[in-house]
Amino acid sequence: MKITMPGKAKTADSAAKASANPSEPVAAPKTWRGRASTARELIRSTTQQARATLTQAPLTRLGWTVLAGAVICWLLAIPLGWIELAVFASICLLVLLIAIPFVVGHTGVETSLELQSSRLVVGEPAAANLTVTNTSGRRQWPFDVDLPVGKATAVFAMPSLAAGDSRDELIVIPTDRRAVIPIGPARAVRGDALGLMRRGVPAGQVDLLYVHPRTTAVGGLQQGLLRDLEGAETTVLSNSDLAFHTLREYVPGDDRRHIHWRTSAKAGELMVRQFVDSRRSQVTIAISARAEDYRTPDDYELAVSIVGSIGLQALTEQQSLHVFSAGEALACGTHQRLLDSLSGIDPTPSGGDLSTCLRAANRATPITSSLVVVTGSTMRAAEVRAIVQATAPSALPMIIRADAQAPTTFTKLSGVSTVDVASLTDLRRTMMAVST
């Protein structure tokens, strides 16, 4: 007879089960570190759920205060036996229960926002018309409408509206700074008379208001034109250029100097040369987005206005334009896209330096006709030239430093033009000096 110890038999049985299911994971014994990690995860998830609940709850600050007072009074009334505290807690809970029906249900309200202009320049007046309509089949009690405007919120007190009635409200929007201002969605807010509960239901959509930077007309961008005479061809057909394309039949009004007489003799009819336009310059503008490169915030706004003015002139002359800020390319295919992109850029406290921006520009446009570098006055001109030579050695740049507190000056060293611009009014004169 074979005798086995109980402990050994249990161990052998466990080993047999483990060998029978080798793919089944075996739970490791929890150590104090594992228990602490699990506790931390539980506390974190509970905190997040509580925060989400507090954020979505319709209770206002006053409502949370009343609820906390009711709970504290109940906790004190039970062990101390104070009837007064119990009565006060009951009254607080009763008031909260009475406020619930005022925030439950659909509002039956629709809103529509009409901007007088979705795009304007800094300083121009901006206004919008908010229309609130009662789409329910019953009269609405007085309520509020909250309309987010950027980081602020406009509150409109609506009177009682009968079924199908509407009310218009005029909104004046400040445009003293360049920005992209989101407006909406409007929320119809329901609440009780005591202000214990308040629930807002979105009743509209988000509209964007583009506040464009100020710009000015500048002279022709002649820098880089000679380089493009042998540059890349475009798809624009031309009757007179350097890049020959094909031969076509003569049309009355064509220049007789472009008649190809040998082919005309063989074909028995006049044939003229057809060219493609190869004189389209490629302009690249890089603006430093680092805040410490500018003396004041107004200098950065001046720099953005300089970029917008030069970019608009390049697009007007049908030149290929590329604009870079903080190492990223901005949408600038049309006048509107350029100004919209410039409305949304902001200086960054860290990163976005000029070297990063120029490296991105050099990778995207290795061969450019004109490179315009815009920065602030805290960067010395020699430092900017060194950065340009290190990141874009094949480009012949024009450096523009925005400094509203210094006079406008123009210098040229080693073929690199450096301009200190104090205002937009001086930009045209300095650009003409650079072109000559």
Short mmCIF file of N, CA and C in Angstrom, two decimals, residues 50 163 167 172 196 204 229 239 275 284 298 303 311 359 398:
data_model
loop_
_atom_site.label_atom_id
_atom_site.label_comp_id
_atom_site.label_asym_id
_atom_site.label_seq_id
_atom_site.Cartn_x
_atom_site.Cartn_y
_atom_site.Cartn_z
N ALA A 50 -15.97 61.04 -10.74
CA ALA A 50 -16.60 62.07 -9.90
C ALA A 50 -16.49 63.44 -10.55
N ALA A 163 -45.92 80.01 -28.63
CA ALA A 163 -45.56 78.99 -29.62
C ALA A 163 -45.37 79.64 -30.98
N ARG A 167 -37.40 85.99 -31.20
CA ARG A 167 -36.85 87.25 -30.69
C ARG A 167 -35.43 87.40 -31.22
N VAL A 172 -22.48 92.70 -30.44
CA VAL A 172 -21.32 93.46 -30.90
C VAL A 172 -20.07 92.71 -30.42
N LEU A 196 -30.67 77.14 -8.09
CA LEU A 196 -30.03 75.94 -7.55
C LEU A 196 -29.59 75.00 -8.66
N GLY A 204 -27.75 75.35 -31.45
CA GLY A 204 -27.19 76.01 -32.63
C GLY A 204 -25.89 75.35 -33.03
N LEU A 229 14.02 83.11 -64.81
CA LEU A 229 13.99 83.09 -66.27
C LEU A 229 14.39 81.73 -66.81
N ASN A 239 2.42 83.74 -75.58
CA ASN A 239 2.80 84.01 -76.96
C ASN A 239 4.23 84.51 -77.08
N PHE A 275 4.68 79.25 -76.70
CA PHE A 275 5.56 79.15 -75.55
C PHE A 275 4.75 78.87 -74.30
N THR A 284 9.15 82.44 -50.78
CA THR A 284 9.04 81.73 -49.51
C THR A 284 9.19 82.73 -48.37
N ASP A 298 3.03 93.78 -29.71
CA ASP A 298 2.71 94.58 -30.89
C ASP A 298 3.73 94.36 -32.00
N ALA A 303 4.86 92.00 -37.36
CA ALA A 303 5.50 90.98 -38.19
C ALA A 303 4.47 90.20 -38.99
N GLY A 311 2.90 88.62 -48.78
CA GLY A 311 2.23 87.46 -49.36
C GLY A 311 1.13 87.85 -50.32
N ARG A 359 14.48 75.33 -41.66
CA ARG A 359 14.75 73.95 -42.10
C ARG A 359 13.52 73.35 -42.77
N MET A 398 16.02 88.08 -47.74
CA MET A 398 15.79 89.44 -47.29
C MET A 398 15.26 89.35 -45.86
#
